[in-house]
PDB file of C-alpha atoms in Angstrom:
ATOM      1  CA  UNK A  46     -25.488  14.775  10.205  1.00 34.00           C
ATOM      2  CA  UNK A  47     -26.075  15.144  13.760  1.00 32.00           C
ATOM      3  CA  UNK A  48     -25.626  11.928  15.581  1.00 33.00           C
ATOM      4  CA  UNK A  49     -26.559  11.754  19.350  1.00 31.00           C
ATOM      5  CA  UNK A  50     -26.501   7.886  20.395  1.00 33.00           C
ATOM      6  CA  UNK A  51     -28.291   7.652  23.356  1.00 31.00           C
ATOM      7  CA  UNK A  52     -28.343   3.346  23.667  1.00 30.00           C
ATOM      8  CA  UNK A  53     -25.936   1.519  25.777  1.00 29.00           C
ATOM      9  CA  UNK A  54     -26.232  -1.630  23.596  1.00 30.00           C
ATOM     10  CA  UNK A  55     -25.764  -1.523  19.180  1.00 36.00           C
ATOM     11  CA  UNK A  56     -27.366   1.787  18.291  1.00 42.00           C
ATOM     12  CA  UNK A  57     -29.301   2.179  14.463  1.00 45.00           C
ATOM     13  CA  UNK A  58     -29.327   5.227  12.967  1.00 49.00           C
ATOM     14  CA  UNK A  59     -30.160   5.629   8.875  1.00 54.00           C
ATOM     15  CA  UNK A  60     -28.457   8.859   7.363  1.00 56.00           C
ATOM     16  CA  UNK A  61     -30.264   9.470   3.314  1.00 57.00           C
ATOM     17  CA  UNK A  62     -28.087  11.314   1.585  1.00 53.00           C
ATOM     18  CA  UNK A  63     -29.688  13.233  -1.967  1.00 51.00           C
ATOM     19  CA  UNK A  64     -27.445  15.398  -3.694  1.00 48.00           C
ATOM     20  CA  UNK A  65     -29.060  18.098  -5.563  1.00 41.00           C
ATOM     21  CA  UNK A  66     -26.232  17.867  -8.060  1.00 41.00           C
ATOM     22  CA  UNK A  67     -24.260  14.942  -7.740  1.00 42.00           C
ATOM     23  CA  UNK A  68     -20.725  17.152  -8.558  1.00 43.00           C
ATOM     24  CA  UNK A  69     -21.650  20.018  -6.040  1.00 40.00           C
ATOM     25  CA  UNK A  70     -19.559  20.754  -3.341  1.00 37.00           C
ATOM     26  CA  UNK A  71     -20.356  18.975  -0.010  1.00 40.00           C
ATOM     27  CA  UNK A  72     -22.480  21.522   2.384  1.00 39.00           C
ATOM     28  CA  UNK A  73     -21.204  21.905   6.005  1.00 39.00           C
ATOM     29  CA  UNK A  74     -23.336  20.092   8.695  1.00 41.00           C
ATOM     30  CA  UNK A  75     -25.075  22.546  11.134  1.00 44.00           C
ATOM     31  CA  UNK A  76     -23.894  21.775  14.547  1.00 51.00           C
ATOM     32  CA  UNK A  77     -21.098  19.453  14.592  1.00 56.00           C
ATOM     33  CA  UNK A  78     -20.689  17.342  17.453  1.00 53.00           C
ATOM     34  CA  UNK A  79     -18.157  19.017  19.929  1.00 57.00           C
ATOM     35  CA  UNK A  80     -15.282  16.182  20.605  1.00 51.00           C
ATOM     36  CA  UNK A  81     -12.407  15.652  21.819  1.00 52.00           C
ATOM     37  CA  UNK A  82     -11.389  14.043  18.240  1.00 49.00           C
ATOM     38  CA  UNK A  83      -7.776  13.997  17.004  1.00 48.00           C
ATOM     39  CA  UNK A  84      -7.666  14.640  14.595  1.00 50.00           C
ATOM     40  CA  UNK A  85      -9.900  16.921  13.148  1.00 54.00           C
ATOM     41  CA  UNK A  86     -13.040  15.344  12.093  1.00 63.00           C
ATOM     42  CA  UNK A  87     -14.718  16.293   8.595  1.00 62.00           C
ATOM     43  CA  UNK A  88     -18.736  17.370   9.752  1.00 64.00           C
ATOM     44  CA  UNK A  89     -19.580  18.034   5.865  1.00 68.00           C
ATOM     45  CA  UNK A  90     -22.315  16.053   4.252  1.00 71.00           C
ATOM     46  CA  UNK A  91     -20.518  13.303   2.529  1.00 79.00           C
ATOM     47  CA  UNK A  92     -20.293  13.230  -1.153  1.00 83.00           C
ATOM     48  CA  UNK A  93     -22.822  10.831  -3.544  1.00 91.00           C
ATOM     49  CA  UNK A  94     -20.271   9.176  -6.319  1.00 93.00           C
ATOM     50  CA  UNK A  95     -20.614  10.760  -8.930  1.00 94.00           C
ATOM     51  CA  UNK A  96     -19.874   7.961 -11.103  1.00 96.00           C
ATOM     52  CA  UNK A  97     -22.732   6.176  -9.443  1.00 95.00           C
ATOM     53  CA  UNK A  98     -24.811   9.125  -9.847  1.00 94.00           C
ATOM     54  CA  UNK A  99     -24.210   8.697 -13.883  1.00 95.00           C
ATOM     55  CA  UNK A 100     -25.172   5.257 -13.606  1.00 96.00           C
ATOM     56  CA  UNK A 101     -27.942   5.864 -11.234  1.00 96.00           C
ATOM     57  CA  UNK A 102     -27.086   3.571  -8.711  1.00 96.00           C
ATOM     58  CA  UNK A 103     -28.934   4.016  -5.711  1.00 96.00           C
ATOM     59  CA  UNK A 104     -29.142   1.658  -2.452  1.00 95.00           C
ATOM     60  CA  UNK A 105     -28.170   1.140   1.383  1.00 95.00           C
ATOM     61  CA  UNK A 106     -25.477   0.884   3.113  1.00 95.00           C
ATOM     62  CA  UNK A 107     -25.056  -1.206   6.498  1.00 94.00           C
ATOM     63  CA  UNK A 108     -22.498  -0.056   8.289  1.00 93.00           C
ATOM     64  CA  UNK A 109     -20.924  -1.422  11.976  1.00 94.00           C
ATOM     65  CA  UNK A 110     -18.239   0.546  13.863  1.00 93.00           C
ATOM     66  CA  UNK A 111     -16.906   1.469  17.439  1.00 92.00           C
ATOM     67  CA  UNK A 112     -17.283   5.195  18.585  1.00 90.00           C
ATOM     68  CA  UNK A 113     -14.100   5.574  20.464  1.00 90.00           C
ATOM     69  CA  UNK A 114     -14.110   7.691  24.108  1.00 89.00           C
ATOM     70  CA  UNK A 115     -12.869  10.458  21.615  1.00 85.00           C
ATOM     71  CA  UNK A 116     -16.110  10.208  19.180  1.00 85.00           C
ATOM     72  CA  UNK A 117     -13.797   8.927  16.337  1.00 86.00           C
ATOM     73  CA  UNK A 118     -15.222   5.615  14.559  1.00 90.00           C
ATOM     74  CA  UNK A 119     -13.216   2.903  14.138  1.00 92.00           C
ATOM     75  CA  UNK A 120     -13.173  -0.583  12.622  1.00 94.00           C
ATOM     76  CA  UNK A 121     -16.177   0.195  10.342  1.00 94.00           C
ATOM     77  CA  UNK A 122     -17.305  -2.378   8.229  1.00 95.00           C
ATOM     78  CA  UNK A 123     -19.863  -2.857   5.625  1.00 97.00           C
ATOM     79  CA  UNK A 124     -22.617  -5.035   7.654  1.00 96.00           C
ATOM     80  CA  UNK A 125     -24.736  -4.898   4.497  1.00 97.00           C
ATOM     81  CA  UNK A 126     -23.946  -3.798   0.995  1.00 98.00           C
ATOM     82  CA  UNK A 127     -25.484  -1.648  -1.391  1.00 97.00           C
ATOM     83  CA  UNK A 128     -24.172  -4.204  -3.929  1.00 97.00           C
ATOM     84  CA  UNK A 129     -22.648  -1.320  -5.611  1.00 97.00           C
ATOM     85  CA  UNK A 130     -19.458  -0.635  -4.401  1.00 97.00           C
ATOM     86  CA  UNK A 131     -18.620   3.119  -4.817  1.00 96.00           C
ATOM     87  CA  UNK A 132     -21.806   3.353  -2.714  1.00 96.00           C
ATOM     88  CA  UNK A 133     -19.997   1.414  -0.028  1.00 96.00           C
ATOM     89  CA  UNK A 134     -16.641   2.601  -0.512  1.00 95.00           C
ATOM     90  CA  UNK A 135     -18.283   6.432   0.241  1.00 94.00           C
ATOM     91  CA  UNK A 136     -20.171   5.041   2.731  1.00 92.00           C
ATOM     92  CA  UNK A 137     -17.240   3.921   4.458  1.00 93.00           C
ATOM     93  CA  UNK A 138     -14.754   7.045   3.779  1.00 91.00           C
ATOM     94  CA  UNK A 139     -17.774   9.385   5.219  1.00 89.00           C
ATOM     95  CA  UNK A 140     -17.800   7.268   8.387  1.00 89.00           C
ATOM     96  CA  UNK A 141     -14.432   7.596   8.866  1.00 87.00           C
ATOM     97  CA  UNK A 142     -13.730  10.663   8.862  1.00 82.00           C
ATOM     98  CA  UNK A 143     -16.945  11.918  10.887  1.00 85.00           C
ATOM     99  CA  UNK A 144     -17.210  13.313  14.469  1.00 83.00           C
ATOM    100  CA  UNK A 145     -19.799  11.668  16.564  1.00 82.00           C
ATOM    101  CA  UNK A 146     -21.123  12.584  20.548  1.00 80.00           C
ATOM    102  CA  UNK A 147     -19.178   9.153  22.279  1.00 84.00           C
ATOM    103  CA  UNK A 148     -21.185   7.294  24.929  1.00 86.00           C
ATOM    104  CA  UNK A 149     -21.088   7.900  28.199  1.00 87.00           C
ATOM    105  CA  UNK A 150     -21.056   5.934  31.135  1.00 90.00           C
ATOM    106  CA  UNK A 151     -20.976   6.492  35.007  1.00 93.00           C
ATOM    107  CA  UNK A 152     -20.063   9.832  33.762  1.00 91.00           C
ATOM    108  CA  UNK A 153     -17.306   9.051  31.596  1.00 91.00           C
ATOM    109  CA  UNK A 154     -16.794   8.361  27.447  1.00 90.00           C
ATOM    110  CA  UNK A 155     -16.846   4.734  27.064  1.00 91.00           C
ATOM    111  CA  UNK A 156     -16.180   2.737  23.503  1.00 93.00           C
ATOM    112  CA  UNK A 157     -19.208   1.649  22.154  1.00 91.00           C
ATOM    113  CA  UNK A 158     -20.193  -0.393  19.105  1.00 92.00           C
ATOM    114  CA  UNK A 159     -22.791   0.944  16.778  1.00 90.00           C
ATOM    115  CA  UNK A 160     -24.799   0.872  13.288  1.00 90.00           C
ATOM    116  CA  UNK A 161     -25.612   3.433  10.859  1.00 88.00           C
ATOM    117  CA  UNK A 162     -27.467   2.930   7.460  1.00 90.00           C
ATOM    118  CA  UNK A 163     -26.437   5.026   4.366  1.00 85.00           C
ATOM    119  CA  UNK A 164     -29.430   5.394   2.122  1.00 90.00           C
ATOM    120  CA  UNK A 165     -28.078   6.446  -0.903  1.00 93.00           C
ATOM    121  CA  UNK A 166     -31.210   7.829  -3.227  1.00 93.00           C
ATOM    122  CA  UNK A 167     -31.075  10.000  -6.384  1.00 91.00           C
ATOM    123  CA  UNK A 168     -34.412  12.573  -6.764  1.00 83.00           C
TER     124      UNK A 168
END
């Protein structure tokens, strides 16, 4: 999950996230952003439910959030729901704790709102 924003206005990005085994440990994301995050961010593939993977629950998640100058998110919210709610709640807890490139600006990190969409889908 490498996320580059490159927009100066609301950014879209769509992140599908598969599990091969629904209880498997998360795998580490090649190249994690390098950030001046504190603290440490979490740059591991987030986790599908696995309750939701028993009940085969499977859907999108719309999420809005600020990338601080530091590349942490903040005030994420669910834009658009899943309408299963351990898919959003996940959603939500892998956005939080993620590391992201913040924008820049006249050559410095500026705040900037952006969207992501979890596609949550079971193969």
């Amino acid at each position: 999950m490498r996320f580059t924003p490159t927009l100066a206005s609301l950014a879209l990005f769509t992140l599908v996230v598969s599990p091969a085994h629904a209880d498997s440990p998360p795998k580490p994301i090649p190249e994690c952003p390098k950030t001046t995050a504190v603290p440490p961010c979490n740059c591991e593939a987030p986790r599908y439910p696995a309750e939701s993977a028993r009940r085969m629950e499977q859907g999108t998640v719309g999420l809005e959030f600020l990338i601080t100058s530091e590349g942490r998110p903040r005030r994420v919210t669910v834009a658009k729901s899943s309408g299963f709610p351990l898919l959003d709640g996940a959603a939500v807890a892998a956005i939080t704790n993620a590391c992201f490139k913040p924008f820049e600006k006249d050559g410095k990190f500026v705040e900037q709102a952006t969207a992501l969409n979890f596609e949550w889908r079971l193969e």
